[in-house]
mmCIF file of C-alpha atoms and ligand atoms in Angstrom:
data_model
loop_
_atom_site.group_PDB
_atom_site.id
_atom_site.type_symbol
_atom_site.label_atom_id
_atom_site.label_comp_id
_atom_site.label_asym_id
_atom_site.label_seq_id
_atom_site.Cartn_x
_atom_site.Cartn_y
_atom_site.Cartn_z
ATOM 1 C CA MET A 38 14.996 78.936 154.246
ATOM 2 C CA GLU A 39 13.013 76.055 152.834
ATOM 3 C CA SER A 40 14.788 73.391 150.864
ATOM 4 C CA SER A 41 12.443 72.149 148.144
ATOM 5 C CA PRO A 42 12.973 68.764 146.459
ATOM 6 C CA LEU A 43 13.460 70.638 143.185
ATOM 7 C CA ARG A 44 16.437 72.464 144.588
ATOM 8 C CA SER A 45 18.212 69.299 145.648
ATOM 9 C CA VAL A 46 17.648 67.825 142.162
ATOM 10 C CA CYS A 47 19.226 70.939 140.674
ATOM 11 C CA LYS A 48 22.270 70.475 142.870
ATOM 12 C CA LEU A 49 22.721 66.973 141.442
ATOM 13 C CA LEU A 50 22.579 68.071 137.822
ATOM 14 C CA PRO A 51 26.259 69.029 137.405
ATOM 15 C CA ALA A 52 27.278 65.653 138.837
ATOM 16 C CA ALA A 53 24.967 63.863 136.412
ATOM 17 C CA ALA A 54 26.411 65.838 133.502
ATOM 18 C CA ALA A 55 29.950 64.955 134.578
ATOM 19 C CA LEU A 56 29.009 61.272 134.726
ATOM 20 C CA LEU A 57 27.597 61.388 131.207
ATOM 21 C CA LEU A 58 30.817 62.967 129.964
ATOM 22 C CA LEU A 59 32.896 60.313 131.706
ATOM 23 C CA ALA A 60 30.822 57.546 130.155
ATOM 24 C CA GLY A 61 31.443 59.047 126.719
ATOM 25 C CA CYS A 62 28.519 60.748 125.055
ATOM 26 C CA SER A 63 28.694 59.072 121.665
ATOM 27 C CA PRO A 64 26.103 56.334 121.103
ATOM 28 C CA PRO A 65 27.443 52.749 121.247
ATOM 29 C CA LEU A 66 28.604 51.236 117.948
ATOM 30 C CA PRO A 67 26.440 48.546 116.369
ATOM 31 C CA PRO A 68 27.828 45.032 116.936
ATOM 32 C CA SER A 69 29.574 43.117 114.143
ATOM 33 C CA LYS A 70 27.747 40.307 112.370
ATOM 34 C CA PRO A 71 28.500 37.087 114.301
ATOM 35 C CA LEU A 72 31.043 34.789 112.616
ATOM 36 C CA SER A 73 28.452 31.995 112.551
ATOM 37 C CA GLU A 74 26.258 34.113 110.243
ATOM 38 C CA LEU A 75 28.909 35.033 107.660
ATOM 39 C CA THR A 76 28.398 33.987 104.037
ATOM 40 C CA PRO A 77 31.143 31.774 102.515
ATOM 41 C CA GLN A 78 32.629 34.860 100.835
ATOM 42 C CA GLU A 79 32.651 36.881 104.070
ATOM 43 C CA MET A 80 34.123 33.860 105.895
ATOM 44 C CA HIS A 81 36.946 33.692 103.359
ATOM 45 C CA GLY A 82 37.480 37.426 103.885
ATOM 46 C CA HIS A 83 37.669 36.770 107.619
ATOM 47 C CA GLU A 84 40.472 34.249 106.996
ATOM 48 C CA VAL A 85 42.335 36.818 104.882
ATOM 49 C CA PHE A 86 41.881 39.287 107.753
ATOM 50 C CA VAL A 87 43.199 36.843 110.372
ATOM 51 C CA ASP A 88 46.222 36.021 108.189
ATOM 52 C CA ASN A 89 47.115 39.581 107.215
ATOM 53 C CA CYS A 90 45.483 42.195 109.420
ATOM 54 C CA ALA A 91 44.580 40.798 112.848
ATOM 55 C CA ARG A 92 48.069 41.221 114.312
ATOM 56 C CA CYS A 93 47.620 44.992 114.028
ATOM 57 C CA HIS A 94 43.848 45.510 114.011
ATOM 58 C CA ASP A 95 41.127 44.454 116.441
ATOM 59 C CA ALA A 96 37.971 43.698 114.423
ATOM 60 C CA ASN A 97 35.633 43.873 117.419
ATOM 61 C CA ASP A 98 36.817 47.008 119.097
ATOM 62 C CA THR A 99 37.843 50.537 118.195
ATOM 63 C CA ARG A 100 40.833 50.501 120.536
ATOM 64 C CA VAL A 101 44.260 50.724 118.924
ATOM 65 C CA LEU A 102 46.314 47.531 118.717
ATOM 66 C CA HIS A 103 49.075 48.657 116.336
ATOM 67 C CA GLY A 104 46.589 50.263 113.976
ATOM 68 C CA PRO A 105 43.113 51.526 114.890
ATOM 69 C CA GLY A 106 40.416 49.011 115.849
ATOM 70 C CA LEU A 107 38.122 48.397 112.892
ATOM 71 C CA GLN A 108 34.778 47.763 114.588
ATOM 72 C CA ALA A 109 31.930 49.362 112.600
ATOM 73 C CA LEU A 110 34.473 50.501 109.974
ATOM 74 C CA PHE A 111 31.908 51.069 107.229
ATOM 75 C CA LYS A 112 29.058 51.987 109.584
ATOM 76 C CA GLN A 113 30.745 55.246 110.455
ATOM 77 C CA LYS A 114 31.048 58.154 108.104
ATOM 78 C CA TYR A 115 34.796 58.620 108.391
ATOM 79 C CA LEU A 116 37.876 56.434 108.740
ATOM 80 C CA PRO A 117 40.240 57.062 111.653
ATOM 81 C CA SER A 118 42.370 59.201 109.302
ATOM 82 C CA GLY A 119 39.386 61.413 108.456
ATOM 83 C CA PHE A 120 38.879 60.115 104.909
ATOM 84 C CA PRO A 121 35.334 59.024 104.051
ATOM 85 C CA ALA A 122 34.673 55.381 104.950
ATOM 86 C CA ASN A 123 34.112 53.855 101.506
ATOM 87 C CA ASP A 124 35.398 50.896 99.467
ATOM 88 C CA GLU A 125 37.574 53.112 97.338
ATOM 89 C CA ARG A 126 39.547 54.575 100.230
ATOM 90 C CA VAL A 127 39.829 51.319 102.195
ATOM 91 C CA THR A 128 41.017 49.488 99.054
ATOM 92 C CA PHE A 129 43.614 52.197 98.507
ATOM 93 C CA VAL A 130 44.899 51.878 102.086
ATOM 94 C CA ILE A 131 45.129 48.070 101.795
ATOM 95 C CA LEU A 132 46.924 48.184 98.429
ATOM 96 C CA HIS A 133 49.271 51.073 99.148
ATOM 97 C CA GLY A 134 49.581 51.178 102.952
ATOM 98 C CA HIS A 135 49.193 54.287 105.074
ATOM 99 C CA GLY A 136 51.639 55.778 107.590
ATOM 100 C CA MET A 137 52.895 52.826 109.648
ATOM 101 C CA MET A 138 50.636 50.377 107.841
ATOM 102 C CA PRO A 139 52.381 48.195 105.249
ATOM 103 C CA ALA A 140 51.078 47.910 101.658
ATOM 104 C CA PHE A 141 49.443 44.648 100.615
ATOM 105 C CA GLY A 142 49.285 45.318 96.880
ATOM 106 C CA ASN A 143 51.851 42.605 96.128
ATOM 107 C CA THR A 144 50.716 40.051 98.690
ATOM 108 C CA ILE A 145 46.980 39.606 98.339
ATOM 109 C CA SER A 146 45.058 38.601 95.203
ATOM 110 C CA GLN A 147 42.068 40.368 93.646
ATOM 111 C CA GLU A 148 39.831 37.634 95.019
ATOM 112 C CA GLN A 149 41.254 37.924 98.539
ATOM 113 C CA LEU A 150 40.825 41.692 98.420
ATOM 114 C CA ARG A 151 37.202 41.411 97.279
ATOM 115 C CA ASP A 152 36.349 38.911 100.037
ATOM 116 C CA LEU A 153 38.263 40.920 102.629
ATOM 117 C CA LEU A 154 36.172 43.991 101.784
ATOM 118 C CA ALA A 155 32.986 41.923 102.063
ATOM 119 C CA TYR A 156 34.124 40.825 105.532
ATOM 120 C CA LEU A 157 35.054 44.373 106.602
ATOM 121 C CA HIS A 158 31.476 45.389 105.746
ATOM 122 C CA THR A 159 30.186 42.941 108.376
ATOM 123 C CA LEU A 160 32.114 44.657 111.190
HETATM 124 C C1 LIG B 234 51.919 46.074 110.814
HETATM 125 C C2 LIG B 234 50.628 46.508 111.290
HETATM 126 C C3 LIG B 234 49.465 46.578 110.333
HETATM 127 C C4 LIG B 234 48.950 45.591 109.504
HETATM 128 C C5 LIG B 234 49.500 44.184 109.304
HETATM 129 C C6 LIG B 234 47.768 46.136 108.888
HETATM 130 N N1 LIG B 234 47.567 47.435 109.315
HETATM 131 FE FE1 LIG B 234 45.999 48.647 108.834
HETATM 132 N N2 LIG B 234 46.858 50.161 109.851
HETATM 133 C C7 LIG B 234 48.005 50.070 110.621
HETATM 134 C C8 LIG B 234 48.317 51.366 111.176
HETATM 135 C C9 LIG B 234 49.493 51.700 112.071
HETATM 136 C C10 LIG B 234 47.304 52.247 110.710
HETATM 137 C C11 LIG B 234 47.179 53.749 110.966
HETATM 138 C C12 LIG B 234 47.923 54.403 109.841
HETATM 139 C C13 LIG B 234 48.007 55.881 109.970
HETATM 140 O O1 LIG B 234 46.946 56.520 110.038
HETATM 141 O O2 LIG B 234 49.117 56.395 109.954
HETATM 142 C C14 LIG B 234 46.389 51.440 109.904
HETATM 143 C C15 LIG B 234 45.238 51.932 109.297
HETATM 144 C C16 LIG B 234 44.278 51.156 108.687
HETATM 145 C C17 LIG B 234 42.977 51.608 108.252
HETATM 146 C C18 LIG B 234 42.414 53.016 108.424
HETATM 147 C C19 LIG B 234 42.873 53.872 107.286
HETATM 148 C C20 LIG B 234 42.408 55.286 107.427
HETATM 149 O O3 LIG B 234 42.375 55.963 106.390
HETATM 150 O O4 LIG B 234 42.126 55.723 108.544
HETATM 151 C C21 LIG B 234 42.341 50.547 107.677
HETATM 152 C C22 LIG B 234 40.956 50.530 107.067
HETATM 153 C C23 LIG B 234 43.241 49.430 107.778
HETATM 154 N N3 LIG B 234 44.409 49.823 108.378
HETATM 155 C C24 LIG B 234 42.952 48.170 107.312
HETATM 156 C C25 LIG B 234 43.861 47.106 107.310
HETATM 157 C C26 LIG B 234 43.603 45.833 106.685
HETATM 158 C C27 LIG B 234 42.299 45.446 106.003
HETATM 159 C C28 LIG B 234 44.728 45.082 106.852
HETATM 160 C C29 LIG B 234 44.997 43.684 106.334
HETATM 161 C C30 LIG B 234 45.032 43.548 104.887
HETATM 162 C C31 LIG B 234 45.685 45.884 107.604
HETATM 163 N N4 LIG B 234 45.125 47.111 107.854
HETATM 164 C C32 LIG B 234 46.942 45.442 108.017
HETATM 165 C C33 LIG B 234 48.768 48.949 110.830
HETATM 166 C C34 LIG B 234 48.589 47.741 110.183
#
C-alpha cells in the first residue's frame, strides 16, 4: 500500500482542529485605547473607574475578578448578562446594580457617570 503525502496530511487534520478548539476559536478582542491617548473627559472617567469599579472589574481583560472583565465592553454586541451592550443598559447597571454588583446611583454624580461612560467606550 502506498502512503501518499496527502494521506498523512489528512491524518493530521483532526489534531489541527483540536488545537484550534483549544486556542479558542473566537477572534481576539480589539485592544483598549492606551491611557496616554485618552481625552481629559475619558481620563476623568478612568479615575472614576479606578475609584469605584477597578476592585471588581479588570478593564483590560475579560476574565472575572469579582465581576466580569470589561475589555471591549461596547465593542461586543452583548453584555456578559446577555443584554445588548449600549449606554442605556450600562447606565442602568451602574445606577441600580445587578446581582452581586452594588448600585452607584447615590454615590456618583451625573458628571462622573457621563465621563465614566466615555471611558468605558475606550475599552
Ligand atoms: C463589589 C464588586 C463590584 C463593583 C465595585 C462594581 N461591579 Fe460591576 N459587576 C459586579 C458583578 C459581580 C457583576 C455581575 C453581576 C451579575 O451578572 O450578576 C457586575 C457586572 C457589571 C457589568 C455587566 C452588566 C451586564 O449586564 O452584564 C458592567 C457593565 C459593570 N458591572 C460595570 C461596573 C462599573 C462601571 C462599576 C463602577 C461604577 C462597577 N461595575 C462596580 C461587581 C462589581
